[in-house]
Amino acid sequence: MRRTEALRSLVRETRLEPGQLIYPLFVCPGEGVRREIGSMPGVFNLSVDEAVKETEEAARLGLGGLLLFGLPATKDDEATGAWDENGIVQTALRALKPAAKSLVLIADVCLCEYTIHGHCGVVEHSGDGFRVANDTSLELLARTAVSLARAGADIVAPSDMMDGRVGAMRAELDAAGLEETPILSYAAKFASAFYGPFREAADSAPQFGDRRTYQMDGANAREAMREIELDLAEGAEMILMKPGMPYLDVLRAARDRFEVPLGVYQVSGEYSMLQAAFARGWLEPERAMMESLIGLRRAGADFLVTYFAKEAARLL
Ligand code: PBG
């Protein structure tokens, strides 16, 4: 069978649409700030006014939504900047709302960008060791979720990986009259080297220790299913998995098993790796980018969080 483009399109099994793409934004203090991230060409720390411009462009391109991260002016041990009514993401949400039009505004919920030590929860020191205090962290995470929803987040997306966070957030959101705000849980988040460049982008690298006590072992696919089950039982409406390319089998397993909306995050390291190859002329940018995205859709993701969102939408 000789395949013309029309025929290829007719029999294509997997499609990609701009509305399935979510673009991450890193919002920082100041005005007129547009600071490129060294390890992520084309990705910027943006002040709120610049983030508004970016939002207008994303809306014009027909993207599905934005995922917001914040770089606070100051950090402390209680992650005050995460749940402050006038925190950087809360401020950004209020400013972006009018420009967002059909874009869904998703707020990442985590403490790592807001704590001095860069861990995703509250840290307690004991002797020469430390531990991330799960239950104390829950209260702050739930407070953060409520404050982000109040500021205009359409969806809150906990990425911290503390046990019981979805249930804690659901309870606080409901108590605050925000029953309609869905939780998109990063239910299966593997401890991954591919988050490296993000920690530069979000200024959130742990100052001691690592995240292996609360993120998942990359060798475990069945455990990931269990984590998803627990988050759904606690009230998560949607699930986000990450990273993408090294975990396509886990994505497929989750798709076959759960009926809820399922997204995947093509993380910073996946983006940087491709960009590095593009810069050297080792890979064809457009084809490699699209192949990486369609692969994630084919493996079962309904929607993709990707730093390529704008470029991909332009081609679609
Ligand atoms: C923070 C968070 C991380 C990412 C999303 N939310 C980093 C981490 O867990 O270390 C990674 C995203 C990316 O690499 O693009 N909890």
Coordinates of C-alpha atoms and ligand atoms in Angstrom, one line a residue:
M1 CA 0.0 0.0 0.0
R2 CA 1.5 3.3 -1.1
R3 CA 0.9 5.9 1.6
T4 CA 0.1 9.4 0.7
E5 CA 0.1 12.0 3.5
A6 CA -3.7 11.9 3.4
L7 CA -3.8 8.2 3.8
R8 CA -1.2 8.3 6.6
S9 CA -3.3 10.7 8.4
L10 CA -6.4 8.6 8.0
V11 CA -4.9 5.5 9.6
R12 CA -2.8 7.3 12.2
E13 CA -3.4 5.6 15.6
T14 CA -2.1 8.4 17.9
R15 CA -2.6 12.1 17.6
L16 CA -1.2 15.1 19.2
E17 CA -3.0 18.3 19.6
P18 CA -1.9 21.6 21.2
G19 CA -4.8 21.3 23.7
Q20 CA -3.0 18.3 25.2
L21 CA 0.1 20.2 25.9
I22 CA 0.9 21.9 29.2
Y23 CA 3.7 24.5 29.4
P24 CA 5.7 25.0 32.7
L25 CA 6.5 28.5 33.8
F26 CA 9.0 29.6 36.4
V27 CA 7.9 32.9 37.9
C28 CA 10.3 35.1 39.8
P29 CA 10.2 38.5 41.5
G30 CA 11.0 41.8 39.7
E31 CA 9.9 43.4 36.5
G32 CA 11.0 42.9 33.0
V33 CA 13.0 39.8 34.1
R34 CA 13.5 37.1 31.4
R35 CA 16.5 35.1 32.6
E36 CA 17.4 32.1 30.5
I37 CA 18.3 28.8 32.4
G38 CA 21.8 27.7 31.4
S39 CA 21.0 24.1 31.1
M40 CA 17.6 24.6 29.4
P41 CA 17.9 26.8 26.3
G42 CA 14.6 28.5 25.5
V43 CA 13.3 28.2 29.1
F44 CA 13.3 31.3 31.3
N45 CA 12.7 32.6 34.8
L46 CA 10.1 35.2 34.2
S47 CA 8.8 38.1 36.3
V48 CA 5.0 38.3 36.5
D49 CA 4.7 40.9 33.7
E50 CA 6.8 38.7 31.4
A51 CA 4.8 35.6 32.5
V52 CA 1.6 37.5 31.3
K53 CA 3.1 37.9 27.8
E54 CA 4.0 34.2 27.8
T55 CA 0.5 33.3 28.9
E56 CA -1.0 35.4 26.0
E57 CA 1.2 33.5 23.6
A58 CA 0.3 30.1 25.0
A59 CA -3.4 31.0 24.7
R60 CA -2.9 32.1 21.1
L61 CA -1.2 28.8 20.3
G62 CA -4.1 26.9 21.8
L63 CA -2.2 25.1 24.5
G64 CA -4.1 23.1 27.1
G65 CA -2.6 24.9 30.1
L66 CA 0.3 26.2 32.2
L67 CA 2.0 24.6 35.2
L68 CA 3.3 27.3 37.5
F69 CA 6.4 27.1 39.7
G70 CA 7.7 29.9 41.9
L71 CA 11.1 31.4 42.8
P72 CA 10.3 33.3 46.0
A73 CA 12.2 36.5 47.0
T74 CA 13.2 34.8 50.3
K75 CA 13.3 31.3 51.7
D76 CA 12.9 30.0 55.3
D77 CA 12.4 26.8 57.2
E78 CA 8.5 27.0 57.1
A79 CA 8.4 27.6 53.4
T80 CA 6.3 30.7 54.1
G81 CA 6.6 31.8 50.4
A82 CA 4.6 28.7 49.4
W83 CA 1.4 29.5 51.3
D84 CA 1.7 33.3 51.7
E85 CA -1.4 34.9 50.1
N86 CA 1.0 37.3 48.4
G87 CA 3.5 34.7 47.5
I88 CA 5.1 34.7 44.0
V89 CA 2.8 32.1 42.5
Q90 CA -0.4 33.5 44.2
T91 CA 0.5 36.9 42.7
A92 CA 1.2 35.4 39.3
L93 CA -2.1 33.5 39.3
R94 CA -4.1 36.7 39.9
A95 CA -2.2 38.5 37.1
L96 CA -2.3 35.6 34.6
K97 CA -6.0 34.8 35.0
P98 CA -7.3 37.5 32.6
A99 CA -4.7 36.5 29.9
A100 CA -5.2 32.8 30.4
K101 CA -8.6 32.6 28.4
S102 CA -9.1 28.8 27.8
L103 CA -5.8 27.8 29.4
V104 CA -6.1 25.7 32.5
L105 CA -3.9 27.1 35.3
I106 CA -2.2 24.4 37.3
A107 CA -0.2 25.3 40.4
D108 CA 2.6 22.9 41.5
V109 CA 2.4 22.3 45.2
C110 CA 5.7 21.6 46.9
L111 CA 7.9 23.2 49.5
C112 CA 11.3 22.7 47.9
E113 CA 11.5 26.0 46.1
Y114 CA 10.6 27.8 49.4
T115 CA 12.8 26.1 52.0
I116 CA 16.4 27.1 52.6
H117 CA 17.4 23.4 52.6
G118 CA 15.6 22.6 49.3
H119 CA 13.7 19.6 50.5
C120 CA 10.1 19.0 49.6
G121 CA 8.9 19.0 53.2
V122 CA 9.9 20.3 56.7
V123 CA 13.2 19.0 57.9
E124 CA 14.0 17.9 61.5
H125 CA 17.6 17.5 62.5
S126 CA 18.6 14.8 65.0
G127 CA 22.2 14.1 66.0
D128 CA 24.2 14.2 62.8
G129 CA 21.3 13.1 60.7
F130 CA 18.1 14.7 59.5
R131 CA 14.6 13.5 58.5
V132 CA 11.9 15.0 56.4
A133 CA 9.0 15.3 58.8
N134 CA 6.1 13.9 56.9
D135 CA 3.1 14.9 59.1
T136 CA 4.3 18.4 59.9
S137 CA 4.8 18.9 56.1
L138 CA 1.2 17.9 55.4
E139 CA -0.3 20.8 57.2
L140 CA 1.9 23.3 55.2
L141 CA 1.2 21.6 51.9
A142 CA -2.5 21.6 52.5
R143 CA -2.3 25.3 53.4
T144 CA -0.4 25.9 50.2
A145 CA -2.9 24.2 48.1
V146 CA -5.8 26.2 49.6
S147 CA -4.0 29.5 49.1
L148 CA -3.1 28.7 45.5
A149 CA -6.7 27.7 44.7
R150 CA -8.0 30.9 46.3
A151 CA -5.6 32.9 44.1
G152 CA -7.1 31.3 41.0
A153 CA -5.4 27.9 40.3
D154 CA -7.9 25.7 38.4
I155 CA -6.0 22.6 39.5
V156 CA -3.5 22.0 42.3
A157 CA -0.7 19.5 41.6
P158 CA 1.2 18.1 44.6
S159 CA 4.7 17.0 43.6
D160 CA 6.2 16.7 47.1
M161 CA 5.6 12.9 47.6
M162 CA 4.8 13.1 51.3
D163 CA 2.6 10.2 52.5
G164 CA -1.0 11.3 52.9
R165 CA -0.7 14.6 51.1
V166 CA -3.6 14.2 48.7
G167 CA -6.0 13.3 51.6
A168 CA -4.8 16.3 53.6
M169 CA -5.2 18.7 50.7
R170 CA -8.6 17.4 49.7
A171 CA -9.9 17.8 53.3
E172 CA -8.5 21.4 53.6
L173 CA -9.8 22.4 50.1
D174 CA -13.2 21.1 50.9
A175 CA -13.3 22.8 54.3
A176 CA -12.4 26.1 52.5
G177 CA -15.3 25.7 50.1
L178 CA -13.0 24.7 47.2
E179 CA -14.7 21.3 46.6
E180 CA -14.5 22.0 42.8
T181 CA -10.7 22.3 42.6
P182 CA -9.3 19.0 41.4
I183 CA -6.1 17.5 42.6
L184 CA -3.6 16.4 39.9
S185 CA -1.3 14.2 41.8
Y186 CA 2.2 13.3 40.8
A187 CA 1.4 9.8 42.1
A188 CA 4.3 8.0 40.6
K189 CA 7.4 10.2 40.9
F190 CA 10.6 8.4 40.5
A191 CA 13.8 9.7 42.2
S192 CA 15.5 10.7 39.0
A193 CA 18.7 12.2 37.7
F194 CA 16.7 13.7 34.9
Y195 CA 15.3 16.5 37.3
G196 CA 18.8 18.0 37.4
P197 CA 18.3 21.0 35.2
F198 CA 14.9 21.8 36.9
R199 CA 16.7 22.3 40.2
E200 CA 18.7 25.1 38.5
A201 CA 15.5 26.5 36.9
A202 CA 13.6 26.5 40.2
D203 CA 16.6 27.0 42.5
S204 CA 15.5 24.0 44.5
A205 CA 18.5 21.6 44.8
P206 CA 18.7 20.0 48.2
Q207 CA 21.5 21.5 50.3
F208 CA 22.2 18.2 52.0
G209 CA 21.0 14.6 51.5
D210 CA 18.8 13.7 48.6
R211 CA 15.2 13.0 47.8
R212 CA 15.5 9.2 47.7
T213 CA 13.7 8.8 51.1
Y214 CA 10.4 10.2 49.6
Q215 CA 10.7 9.7 45.9
M216 CA 10.3 6.3 44.3
D217 CA 13.0 3.8 43.2
G218 CA 13.1 3.7 39.4
A219 CA 13.4 0.0 39.4
N220 CA 9.8 -0.5 40.8
A221 CA 6.8 -0.5 38.4
R222 CA 4.4 -2.4 40.6
E223 CA 5.1 -0.1 43.5
A224 CA 4.1 2.8 41.2
M225 CA 0.7 1.2 40.7
R226 CA 0.2 0.9 44.4
E227 CA 1.1 4.6 44.9
I228 CA -1.4 5.6 42.2
E229 CA -4.1 3.5 43.9
L230 CA -3.5 5.2 47.2
D231 CA -3.6 8.7 45.8
L232 CA -6.9 7.9 44.0
A233 CA -8.3 6.5 47.2
E234 CA -7.3 9.8 49.0
G235 CA -9.2 11.8 46.4
A236 CA -6.9 12.6 43.5
E237 CA -8.9 13.3 40.3
M238 CA -6.0 13.1 37.9
I239 CA -2.6 11.5 37.9
L240 CA 0.7 12.8 36.6
M241 CA 3.7 10.5 36.1
K242 CA 7.3 11.5 35.7
P243 CA 9.8 11.3 34.1
G244 CA 8.6 10.3 30.7
M245 CA 10.9 8.6 28.3
P246 CA 12.8 6.3 30.8
Y247 CA 9.4 5.1 32.2
L248 CA 7.2 4.4 29.2
D249 CA 6.3 0.9 30.4
V250 CA 5.1 2.3 33.7
L251 CA 2.9 4.8 31.9
R252 CA 1.4 2.1 29.8
A253 CA 0.7 -0.1 32.8
A254 CA -1.0 2.8 34.6
R255 CA -3.1 3.6 31.5
D256 CA -4.3 0.0 31.3
R257 CA -5.2 -0.2 34.9
F258 CA -6.8 3.1 35.9
E259 CA -9.7 5.0 34.3
V260 CA -8.8 8.5 35.4
P261 CA -7.1 11.2 33.3
L262 CA -3.4 10.5 33.1
G263 CA -0.7 12.9 32.3
V264 CA 3.1 12.6 31.9
Y265 CA 5.8 15.1 32.6
Q266 CA 8.6 15.2 30.0
V267 CA 11.1 16.5 32.6
S268 CA 13.9 19.0 32.4
G269 CA 16.7 16.4 31.8
E270 CA 14.8 15.0 28.9
Y271 CA 14.5 18.4 27.4
S272 CA 18.1 19.4 28.0
M273 CA 19.4 16.1 26.6
L274 CA 17.5 16.7 23.3
Q275 CA 18.5 20.4 23.2
A276 CA 22.2 19.5 23.7
A277 CA 22.0 17.1 20.8
F278 CA 20.2 19.7 18.6
A279 CA 22.9 22.3 19.4
R280 CA 25.6 19.9 18.1
G281 CA 23.6 19.0 15.0
W282 CA 23.4 15.4 16.2
L283 CA 19.6 15.1 16.0
E284 CA 17.0 16.8 13.7
P285 CA 15.2 19.1 16.2
E286 CA 11.6 19.0 14.8
R287 CA 11.5 15.3 14.1
A288 CA 13.2 14.2 17.3
M289 CA 11.0 16.6 19.4
M290 CA 7.7 15.3 17.8
E291 CA 8.8 11.7 18.1
S292 CA 9.6 12.1 21.8
L293 CA 6.1 13.6 22.4
I294 CA 4.1 11.1 20.3
G295 CA 5.9 8.3 22.1
L296 CA 4.5 9.6 25.4
R297 CA 1.0 9.8 23.9
R298 CA 1.3 6.3 22.4
A299 CA 2.3 4.9 25.8
G300 CA -0.9 6.2 27.2
A301 CA -0.7 9.8 28.4
D302 CA -3.8 11.9 27.8
F303 CA -1.8 15.1 28.3
L304 CA 1.8 16.0 28.3
V305 CA 3.7 18.6 30.4
T306 CA 6.6 19.6 28.3
Y307 CA 9.0 22.5 27.8
F308 CA 8.5 21.9 24.1
A309 CA 4.8 22.8 24.3
K310 CA 5.0 26.1 22.4
E311 CA 7.3 24.8 19.7
A312 CA 5.3 21.6 19.2
A313 CA 2.0 23.6 19.0
R314 CA 3.5 25.8 16.3
L315 CA 4.2 22.8 14.2
L316 CA 0.8 21.1 14.7
Ligands
PBG1 C1 9.6 19.7 42.9 C2 9.6 19.2 41.5 C3 10.6 18.7 40.7 C4 10.2 18.6 39.4 C5 8.8 19.0 39.4 N1 8.5 19.4 40.7 C6 12.0 18.4 41.1 C7 12.4 17.4 42.0 O1 11.6 16.6 42.5 O2 13.6 17.3 42.3 C8 11.0 18.1 38.2 C9 10.5 18.7 36.9 C10 11.6 18.7 35.9 O3 12.7 18.1 36.0 O4 11.3 19.3 34.8 N2 9.1 18.8 43.8

